[in-house]
Tab-separated table of C-alpha atoms and ligand atoms in Angstrom:
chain	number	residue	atom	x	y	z
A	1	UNK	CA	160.437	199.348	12.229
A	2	UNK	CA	162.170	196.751	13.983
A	3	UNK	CA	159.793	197.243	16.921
A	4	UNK	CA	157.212	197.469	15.421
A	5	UNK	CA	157.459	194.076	13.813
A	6	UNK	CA	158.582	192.832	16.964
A	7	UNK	CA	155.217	194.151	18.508
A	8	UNK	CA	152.853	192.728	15.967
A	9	UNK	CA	154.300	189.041	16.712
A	10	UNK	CA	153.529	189.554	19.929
A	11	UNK	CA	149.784	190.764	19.462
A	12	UNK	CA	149.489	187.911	16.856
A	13	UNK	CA	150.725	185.534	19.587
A	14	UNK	CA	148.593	186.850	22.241
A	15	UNK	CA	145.258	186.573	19.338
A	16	UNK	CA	146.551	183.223	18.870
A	17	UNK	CA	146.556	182.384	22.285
A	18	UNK	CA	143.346	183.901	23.208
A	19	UNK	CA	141.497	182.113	19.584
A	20	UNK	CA	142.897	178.610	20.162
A	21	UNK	CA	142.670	178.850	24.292
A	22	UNK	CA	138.613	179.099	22.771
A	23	UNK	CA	138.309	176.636	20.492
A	24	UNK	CA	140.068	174.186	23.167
A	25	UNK	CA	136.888	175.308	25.742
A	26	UNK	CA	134.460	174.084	22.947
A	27	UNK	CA	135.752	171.154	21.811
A	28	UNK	CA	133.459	168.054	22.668
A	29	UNK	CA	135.852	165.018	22.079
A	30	UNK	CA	139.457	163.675	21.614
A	31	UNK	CA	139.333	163.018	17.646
A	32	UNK	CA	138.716	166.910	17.797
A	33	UNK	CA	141.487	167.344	19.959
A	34	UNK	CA	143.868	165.897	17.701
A	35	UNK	CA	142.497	168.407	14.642
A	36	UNK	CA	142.670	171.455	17.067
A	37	UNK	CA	146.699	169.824	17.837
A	38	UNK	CA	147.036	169.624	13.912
A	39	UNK	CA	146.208	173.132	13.802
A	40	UNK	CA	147.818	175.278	16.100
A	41	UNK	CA	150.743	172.898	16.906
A	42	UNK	CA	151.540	170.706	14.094
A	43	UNK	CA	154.716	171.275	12.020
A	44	UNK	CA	152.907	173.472	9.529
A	45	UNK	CA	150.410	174.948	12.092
A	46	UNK	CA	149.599	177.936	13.106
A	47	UNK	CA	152.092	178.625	15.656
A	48	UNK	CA	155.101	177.083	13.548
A	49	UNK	CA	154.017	179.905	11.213
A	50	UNK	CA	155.072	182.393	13.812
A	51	UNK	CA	158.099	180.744	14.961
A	52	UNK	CA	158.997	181.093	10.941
A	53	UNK	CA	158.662	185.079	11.267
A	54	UNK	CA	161.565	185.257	13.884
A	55	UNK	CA	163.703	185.039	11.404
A	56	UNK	CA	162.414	188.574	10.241
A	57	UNK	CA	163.225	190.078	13.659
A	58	UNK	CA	166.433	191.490	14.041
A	59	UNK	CA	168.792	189.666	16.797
A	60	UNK	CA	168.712	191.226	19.340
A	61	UNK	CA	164.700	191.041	19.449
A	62	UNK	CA	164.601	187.468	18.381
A	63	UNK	CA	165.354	185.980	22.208
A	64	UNK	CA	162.548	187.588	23.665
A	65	UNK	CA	159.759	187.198	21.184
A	66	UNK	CA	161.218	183.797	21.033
A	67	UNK	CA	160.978	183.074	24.826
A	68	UNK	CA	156.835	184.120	24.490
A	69	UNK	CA	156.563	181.781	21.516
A	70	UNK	CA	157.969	178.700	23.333
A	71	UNK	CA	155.848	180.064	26.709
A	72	UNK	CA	152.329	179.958	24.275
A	73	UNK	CA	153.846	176.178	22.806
A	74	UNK	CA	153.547	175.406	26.419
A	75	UNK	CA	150.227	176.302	27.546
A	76	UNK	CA	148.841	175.153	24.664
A	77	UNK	CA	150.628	171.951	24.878
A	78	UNK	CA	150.039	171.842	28.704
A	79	UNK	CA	145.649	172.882	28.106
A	80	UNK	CA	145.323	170.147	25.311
A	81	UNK	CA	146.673	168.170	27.528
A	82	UNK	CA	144.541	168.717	30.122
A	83	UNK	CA	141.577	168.367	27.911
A	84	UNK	CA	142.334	165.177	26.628
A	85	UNK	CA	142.491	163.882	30.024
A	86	UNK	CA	139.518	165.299	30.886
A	87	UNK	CA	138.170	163.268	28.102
A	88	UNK	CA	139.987	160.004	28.715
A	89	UNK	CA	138.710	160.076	32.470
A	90	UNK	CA	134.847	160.692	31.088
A	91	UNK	CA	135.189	158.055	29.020
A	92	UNK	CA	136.476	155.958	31.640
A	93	UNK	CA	133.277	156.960	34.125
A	94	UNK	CA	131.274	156.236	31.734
A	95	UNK	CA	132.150	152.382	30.655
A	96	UNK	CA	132.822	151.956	34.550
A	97	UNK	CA	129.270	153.058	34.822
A	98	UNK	CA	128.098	150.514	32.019
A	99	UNK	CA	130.208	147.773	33.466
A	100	UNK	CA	128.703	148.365	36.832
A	101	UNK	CA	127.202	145.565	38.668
A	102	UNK	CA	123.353	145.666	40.056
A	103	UNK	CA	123.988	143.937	43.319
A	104	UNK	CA	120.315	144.364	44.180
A	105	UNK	CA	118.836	141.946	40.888
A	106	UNK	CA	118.004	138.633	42.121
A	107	UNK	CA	120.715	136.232	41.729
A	108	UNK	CA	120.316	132.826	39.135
A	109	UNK	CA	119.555	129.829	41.067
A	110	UNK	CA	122.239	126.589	40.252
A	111	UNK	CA	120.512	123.440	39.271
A	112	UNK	CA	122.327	121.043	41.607
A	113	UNK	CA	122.003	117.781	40.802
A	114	UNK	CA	121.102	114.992	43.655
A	115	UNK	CA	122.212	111.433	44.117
A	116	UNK	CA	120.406	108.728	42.711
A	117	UNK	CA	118.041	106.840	45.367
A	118	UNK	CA	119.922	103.617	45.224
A	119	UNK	CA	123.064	105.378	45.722
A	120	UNK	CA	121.776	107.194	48.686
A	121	UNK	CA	120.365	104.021	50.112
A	122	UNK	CA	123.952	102.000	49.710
A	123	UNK	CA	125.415	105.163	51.438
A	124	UNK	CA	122.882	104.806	54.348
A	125	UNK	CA	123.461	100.929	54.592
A	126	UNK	CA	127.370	101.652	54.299
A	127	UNK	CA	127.186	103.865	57.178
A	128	UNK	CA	125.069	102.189	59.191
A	129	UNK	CA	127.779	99.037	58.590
A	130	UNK	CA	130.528	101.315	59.192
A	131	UNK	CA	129.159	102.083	62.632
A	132	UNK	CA	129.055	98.589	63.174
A	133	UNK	CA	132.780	97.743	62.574
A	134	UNK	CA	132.535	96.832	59.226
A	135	UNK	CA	134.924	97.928	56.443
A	136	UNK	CA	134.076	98.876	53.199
A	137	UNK	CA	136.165	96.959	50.273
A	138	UNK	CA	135.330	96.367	46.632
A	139	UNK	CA	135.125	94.023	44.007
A	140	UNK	CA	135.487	93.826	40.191
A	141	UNK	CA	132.348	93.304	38.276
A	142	UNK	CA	133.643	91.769	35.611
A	143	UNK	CA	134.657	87.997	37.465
A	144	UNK	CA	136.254	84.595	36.357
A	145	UNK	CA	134.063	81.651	36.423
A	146	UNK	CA	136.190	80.273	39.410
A	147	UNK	CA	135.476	83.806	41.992
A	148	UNK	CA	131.803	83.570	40.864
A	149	UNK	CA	130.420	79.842	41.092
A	150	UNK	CA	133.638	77.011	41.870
A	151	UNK	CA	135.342	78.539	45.057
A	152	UNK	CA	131.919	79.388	46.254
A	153	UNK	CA	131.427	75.825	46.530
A	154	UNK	CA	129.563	75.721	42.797
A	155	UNK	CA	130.986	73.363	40.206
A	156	UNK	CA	130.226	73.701	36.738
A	157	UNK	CA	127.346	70.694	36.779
A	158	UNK	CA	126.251	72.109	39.852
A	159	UNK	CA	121.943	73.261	39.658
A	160	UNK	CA	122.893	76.061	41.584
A	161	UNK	CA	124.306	77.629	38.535
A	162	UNK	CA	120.805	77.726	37.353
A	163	UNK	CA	119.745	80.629	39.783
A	164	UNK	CA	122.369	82.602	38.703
A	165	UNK	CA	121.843	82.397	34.784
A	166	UNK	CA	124.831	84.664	33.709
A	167	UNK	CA	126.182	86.680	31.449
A	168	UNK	CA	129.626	85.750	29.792
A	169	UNK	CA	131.835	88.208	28.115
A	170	UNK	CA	131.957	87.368	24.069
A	171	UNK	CA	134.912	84.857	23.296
A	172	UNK	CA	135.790	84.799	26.491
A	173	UNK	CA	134.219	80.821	28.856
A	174	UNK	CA	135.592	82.114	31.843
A	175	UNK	CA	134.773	85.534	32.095
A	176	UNK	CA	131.012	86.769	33.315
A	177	UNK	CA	129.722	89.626	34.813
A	178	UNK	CA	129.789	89.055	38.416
A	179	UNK	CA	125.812	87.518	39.339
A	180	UNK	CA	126.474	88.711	42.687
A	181	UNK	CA	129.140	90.042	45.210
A	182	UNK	CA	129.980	87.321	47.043
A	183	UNK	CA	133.056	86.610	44.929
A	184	UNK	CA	134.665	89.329	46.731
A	185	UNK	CA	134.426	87.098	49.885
A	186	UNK	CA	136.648	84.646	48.382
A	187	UNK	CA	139.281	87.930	47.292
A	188	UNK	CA	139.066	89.326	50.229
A	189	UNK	CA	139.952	86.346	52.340
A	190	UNK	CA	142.497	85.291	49.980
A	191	UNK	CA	144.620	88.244	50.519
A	192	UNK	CA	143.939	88.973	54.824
A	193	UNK	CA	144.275	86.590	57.659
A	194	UNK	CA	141.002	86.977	59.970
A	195	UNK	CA	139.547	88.486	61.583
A	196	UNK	CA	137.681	89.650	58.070
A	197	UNK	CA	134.959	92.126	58.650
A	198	UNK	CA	133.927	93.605	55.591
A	199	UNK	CA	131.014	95.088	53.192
A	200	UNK	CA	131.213	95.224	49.519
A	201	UNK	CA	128.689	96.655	47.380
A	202	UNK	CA	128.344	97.053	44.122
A	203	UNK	CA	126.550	95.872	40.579
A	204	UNK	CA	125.312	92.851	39.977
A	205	UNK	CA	124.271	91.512	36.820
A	206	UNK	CA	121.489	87.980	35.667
A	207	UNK	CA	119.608	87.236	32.633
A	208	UNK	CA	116.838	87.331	34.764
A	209	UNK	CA	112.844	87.955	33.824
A	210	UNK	CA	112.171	91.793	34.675
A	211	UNK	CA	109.467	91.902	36.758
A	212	UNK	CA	108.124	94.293	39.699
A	213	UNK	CA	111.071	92.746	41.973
A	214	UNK	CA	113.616	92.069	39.046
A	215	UNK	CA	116.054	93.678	37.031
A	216	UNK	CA	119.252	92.548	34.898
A	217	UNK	CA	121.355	95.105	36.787
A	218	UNK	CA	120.940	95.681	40.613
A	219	UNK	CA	122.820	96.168	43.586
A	220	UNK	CA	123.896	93.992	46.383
A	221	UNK	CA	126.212	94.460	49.469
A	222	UNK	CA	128.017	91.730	50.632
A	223	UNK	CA	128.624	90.864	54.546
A	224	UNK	CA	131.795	88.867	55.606
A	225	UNK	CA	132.240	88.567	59.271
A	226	UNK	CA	135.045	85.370	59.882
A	227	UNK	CA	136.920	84.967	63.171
A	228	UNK	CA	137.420	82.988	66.349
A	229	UNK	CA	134.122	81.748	67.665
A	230	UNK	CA	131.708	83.914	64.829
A	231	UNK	CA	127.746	81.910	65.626
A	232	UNK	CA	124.672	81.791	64.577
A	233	UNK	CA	123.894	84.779	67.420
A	234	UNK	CA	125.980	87.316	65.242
A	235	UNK	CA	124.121	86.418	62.062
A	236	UNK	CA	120.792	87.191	63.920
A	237	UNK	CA	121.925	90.148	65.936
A	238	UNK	CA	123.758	92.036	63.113
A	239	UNK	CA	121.360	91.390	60.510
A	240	UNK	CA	117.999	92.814	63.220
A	241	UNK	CA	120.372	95.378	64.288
A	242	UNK	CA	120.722	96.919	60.665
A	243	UNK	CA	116.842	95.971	59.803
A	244	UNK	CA	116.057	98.072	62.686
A	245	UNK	CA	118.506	100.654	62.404
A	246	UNK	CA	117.802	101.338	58.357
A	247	UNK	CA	113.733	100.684	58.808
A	248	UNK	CA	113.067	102.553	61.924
A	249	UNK	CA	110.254	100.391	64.620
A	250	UNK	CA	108.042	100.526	62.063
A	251	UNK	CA	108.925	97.194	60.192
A	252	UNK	CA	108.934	93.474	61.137
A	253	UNK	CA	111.048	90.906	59.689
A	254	UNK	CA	111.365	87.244	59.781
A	255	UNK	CA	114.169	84.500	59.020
A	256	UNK	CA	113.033	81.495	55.790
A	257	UNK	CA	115.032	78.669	55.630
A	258	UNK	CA	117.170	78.807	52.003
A	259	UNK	CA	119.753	77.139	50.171
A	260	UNK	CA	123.353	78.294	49.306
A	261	UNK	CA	126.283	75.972	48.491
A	262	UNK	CA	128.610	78.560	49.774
A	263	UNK	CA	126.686	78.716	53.812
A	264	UNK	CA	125.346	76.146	55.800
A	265	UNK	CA	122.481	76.682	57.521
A	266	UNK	CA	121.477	79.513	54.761
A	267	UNK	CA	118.267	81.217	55.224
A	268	UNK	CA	116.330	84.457	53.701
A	269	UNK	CA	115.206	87.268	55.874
A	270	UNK	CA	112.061	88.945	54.772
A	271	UNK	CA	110.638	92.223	55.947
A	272	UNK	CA	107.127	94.139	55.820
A	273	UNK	CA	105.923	97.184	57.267
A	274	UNK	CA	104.047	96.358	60.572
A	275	UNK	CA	100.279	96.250	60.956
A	276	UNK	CA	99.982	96.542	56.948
A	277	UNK	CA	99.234	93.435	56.078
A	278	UNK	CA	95.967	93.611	54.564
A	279	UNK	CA	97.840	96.093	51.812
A	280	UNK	CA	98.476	95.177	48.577
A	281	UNK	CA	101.791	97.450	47.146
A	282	UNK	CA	105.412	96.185	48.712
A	283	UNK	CA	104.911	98.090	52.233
A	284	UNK	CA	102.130	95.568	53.146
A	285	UNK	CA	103.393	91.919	51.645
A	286	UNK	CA	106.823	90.305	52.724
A	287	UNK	CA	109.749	91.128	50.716
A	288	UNK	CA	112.485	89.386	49.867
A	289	UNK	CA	115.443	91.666	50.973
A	290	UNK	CA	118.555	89.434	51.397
A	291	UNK	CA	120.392	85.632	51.449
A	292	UNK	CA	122.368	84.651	54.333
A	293	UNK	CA	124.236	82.055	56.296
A	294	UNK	CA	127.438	80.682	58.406
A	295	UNK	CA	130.030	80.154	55.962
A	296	UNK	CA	130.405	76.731	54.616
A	297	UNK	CA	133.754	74.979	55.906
A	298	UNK	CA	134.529	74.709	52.009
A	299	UNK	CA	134.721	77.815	51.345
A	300	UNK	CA	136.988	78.761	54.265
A	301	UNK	CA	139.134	75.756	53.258
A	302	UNK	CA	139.384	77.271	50.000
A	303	UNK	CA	141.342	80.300	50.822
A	304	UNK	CA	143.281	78.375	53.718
A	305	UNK	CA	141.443	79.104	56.653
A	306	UNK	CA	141.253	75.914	59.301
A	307	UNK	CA	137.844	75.437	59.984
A	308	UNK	CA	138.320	74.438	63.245
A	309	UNK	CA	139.666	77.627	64.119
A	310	UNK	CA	137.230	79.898	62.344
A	311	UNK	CA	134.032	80.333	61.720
A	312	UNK	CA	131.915	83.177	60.412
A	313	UNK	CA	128.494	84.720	58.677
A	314	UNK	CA	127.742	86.340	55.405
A	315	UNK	CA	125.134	87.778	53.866
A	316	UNK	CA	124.079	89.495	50.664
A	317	UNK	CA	121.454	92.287	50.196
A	318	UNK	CA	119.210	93.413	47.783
A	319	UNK	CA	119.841	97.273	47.658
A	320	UNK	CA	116.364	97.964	45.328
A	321	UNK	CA	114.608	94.940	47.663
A	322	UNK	CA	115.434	97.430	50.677
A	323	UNK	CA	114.712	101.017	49.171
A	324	UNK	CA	111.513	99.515	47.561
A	325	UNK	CA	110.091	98.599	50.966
A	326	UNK	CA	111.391	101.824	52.749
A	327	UNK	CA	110.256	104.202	50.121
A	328	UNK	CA	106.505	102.501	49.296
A	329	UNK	CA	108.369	102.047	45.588
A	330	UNK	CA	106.308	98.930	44.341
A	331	UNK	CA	108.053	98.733	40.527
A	332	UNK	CA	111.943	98.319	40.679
A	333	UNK	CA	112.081	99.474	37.186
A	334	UNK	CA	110.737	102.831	38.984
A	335	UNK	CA	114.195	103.193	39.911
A	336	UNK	CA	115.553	103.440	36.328
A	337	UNK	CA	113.068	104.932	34.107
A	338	UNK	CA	114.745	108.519	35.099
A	339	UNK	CA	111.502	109.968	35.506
A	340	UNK	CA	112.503	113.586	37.275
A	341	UNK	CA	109.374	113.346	38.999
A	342	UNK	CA	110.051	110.654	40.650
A	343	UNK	CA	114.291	111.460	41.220
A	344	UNK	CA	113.164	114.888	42.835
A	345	UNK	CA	111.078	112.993	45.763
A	346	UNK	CA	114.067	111.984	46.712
B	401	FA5	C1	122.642	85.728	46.490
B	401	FA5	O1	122.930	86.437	45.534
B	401	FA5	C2	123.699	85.302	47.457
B	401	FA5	N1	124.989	85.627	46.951
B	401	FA5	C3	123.424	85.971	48.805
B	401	FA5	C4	124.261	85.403	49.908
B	401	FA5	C5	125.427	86.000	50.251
B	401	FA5	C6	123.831	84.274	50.590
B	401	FA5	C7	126.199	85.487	51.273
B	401	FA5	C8	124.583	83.725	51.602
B	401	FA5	C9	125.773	84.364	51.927
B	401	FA5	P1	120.089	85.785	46.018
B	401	FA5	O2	120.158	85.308	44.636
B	401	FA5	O3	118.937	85.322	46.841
B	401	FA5	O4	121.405	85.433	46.838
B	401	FA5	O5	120.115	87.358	46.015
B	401	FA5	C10	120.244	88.108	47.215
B	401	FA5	C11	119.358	89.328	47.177
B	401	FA5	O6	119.626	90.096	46.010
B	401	FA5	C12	117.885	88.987	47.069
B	401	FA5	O7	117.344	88.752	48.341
B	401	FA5	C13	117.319	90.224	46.448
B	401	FA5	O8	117.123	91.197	47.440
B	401	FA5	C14	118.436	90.671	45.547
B	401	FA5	N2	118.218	90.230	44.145
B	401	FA5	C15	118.498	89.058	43.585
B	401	FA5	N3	118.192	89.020	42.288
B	401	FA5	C16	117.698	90.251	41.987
B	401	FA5	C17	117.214	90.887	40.801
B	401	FA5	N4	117.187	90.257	39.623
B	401	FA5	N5	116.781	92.162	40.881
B	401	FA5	C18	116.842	92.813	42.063
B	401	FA5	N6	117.288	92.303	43.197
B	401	FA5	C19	117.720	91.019	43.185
């Protein structure tokens, strides 16, 4: 009898073995995994059922039949296992395959913005400078009524001041936005012993009439060259050295007599495209491109410097004036309309 039972737990182990060992084979995913685990391995499953009939055994069968229960926990254990590997690795393939990149689509083209033409113009001009010994410096825009007009040789009754119709901050008489750079001559000096050989450009700002050639807000840089012996031959070489330089051969230019309080002799340089003259737009008439001059013994006496002992040349220029003339732009307001059309030429 004993036997006997001890035999049919076996052949009920080795069914259950051989039934679950199927259902395993067919199962198509891990949710049914976990049912098939509830099942045949859970803690009122089908093979705890067995494990319950040992009891019924007598003892000295119980180790063995015992020993084949706890070998089928294992493979079943150890196959649903397996399985749900099997799945977790499919799975895997599968979003690795959905994440996967297509190196061979074409790849989206970055809209890179460019620099403005004015900037790339002051860069040119700063270069060109550079390569001529100059140092770049700058200058506050916002300026006192004393860097702007008085130690520029400009008192407050002076007529001068009308060319430079300003700007002043709100509440504030002494305070403007700077007309043009060459306050920064008077900072720069102020603070260095010469030799002083510097550009500064930057924003200027007049209540000037917009026209074709005018605006409120432009761009000048400022020349300072001061030392020991500075003439009139350095204000004419530099300035037809960086005409030709920026222009190319392709441009004359030609020296006006002008007024400045702050130079003495002060003239204007001018510059048209050669053989054009008989053309209408900016490329064929002269254009007004910068003021210039030796430095008035005033000013130098202003910031301390013996006039005796120095001398020098300045100059400020019209960045627009000079891109205008370069670039066949006849409308300076061209420049600030942000028309992409026009931006993108450039
Ligand atoms: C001056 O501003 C003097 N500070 C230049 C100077 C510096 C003379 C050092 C002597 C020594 P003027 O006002 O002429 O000068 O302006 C110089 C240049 O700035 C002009 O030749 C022109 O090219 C440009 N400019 C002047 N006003 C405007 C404006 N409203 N719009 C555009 N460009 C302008």
């Amino acid at each position: 009898m004993a036997t006997a039972q001890h035999d049919g737990l076996l052949q009920k182990a080795q069914r259950l073995e051989e039934q679950a060992l199927r259902e395993l084979k067919a199962l198509s995913n891990a949710q049914l995994c976990e049912e098939f685990r509830v099942k045949y391995l859970g803690r009122k499953g089908q093979l705890a059922q067995l494990l319950d009939e040992l009891k019924t055994l007598p003892p000295e069968r119980r180790a063995e039949a015992g020993r084949a229960l706890n070998a089928l926990k294992e493979t079943l254990t150890t196959e649903l296992e397996r399985r749900l590997d099997s799945f977790a690795h499919a799975e895997r393939e599968a979003r690795l395959r959905a994440e996967a990149l297509d190196i061979t689509l074409p790849g989206r083209r970055q809209k890179l913005g460019s620099l403005h033409l004015i900037t790339q113009v002051t860069k040119e001009l700063e270069d060109i400078f550079v390569r001529l010994g100059f140092e770049v410096v700058t200058g506050p825009e916002v300026e006192t009524d004393y860097y702007n007009f008085e130690a520029l040789n400009i008192p407050k009754d002076h007529p001068a001041r009308d060319d430079w119709d300003s700007f002043y901050l709100d509440g504030f008489e002494d305070l403007l936005l700077r007309t043009h750079t060459s306050p920064a001559q008077v900072r720069v000096m102020q603070q260095r012993r010469p030799p002083v050989k510097v550009v500064v450009p930057g924003k200027c700002f007049r209540r000037d009439a917009t026209d074709a050639t005018h605006s409120m807000v432009f761009h000048q840089i400022e020349m300072l060259w001061v030392d020991k012996g500075i003439s009139f031959a350095h204000l004419k070489g530099t300035i037809f050295a960086f005409i030709e330089e920026f222009y190319g051969k392709g441009f004359e230019a030609r020296f006006v007599g002008d007024y400045f309080p702050f130079t003495e002799p002060s003239l204007q340089v001018h510059v048209r495209r050669k053989g054009s003259e008989l053309r209408t737009h900016h490329g064929g008439r002269w254009l007004e491109i910068l003021g210039a001059g030796m430095v008035d013994p005033a000013v130098l006496q202003e910031v301390d410097y013996d006039p005796e002992e120095y001398t020098g040349f300045a100059l400020g220029l019209g960045v627009e004036r000079m891109a205008m003339l370069k670039y066949g732009v006849d409308d300076i307001r061209t420049f600030y309309q942000n028309d992409m059309r026009f931006l993108e030429a450039f």
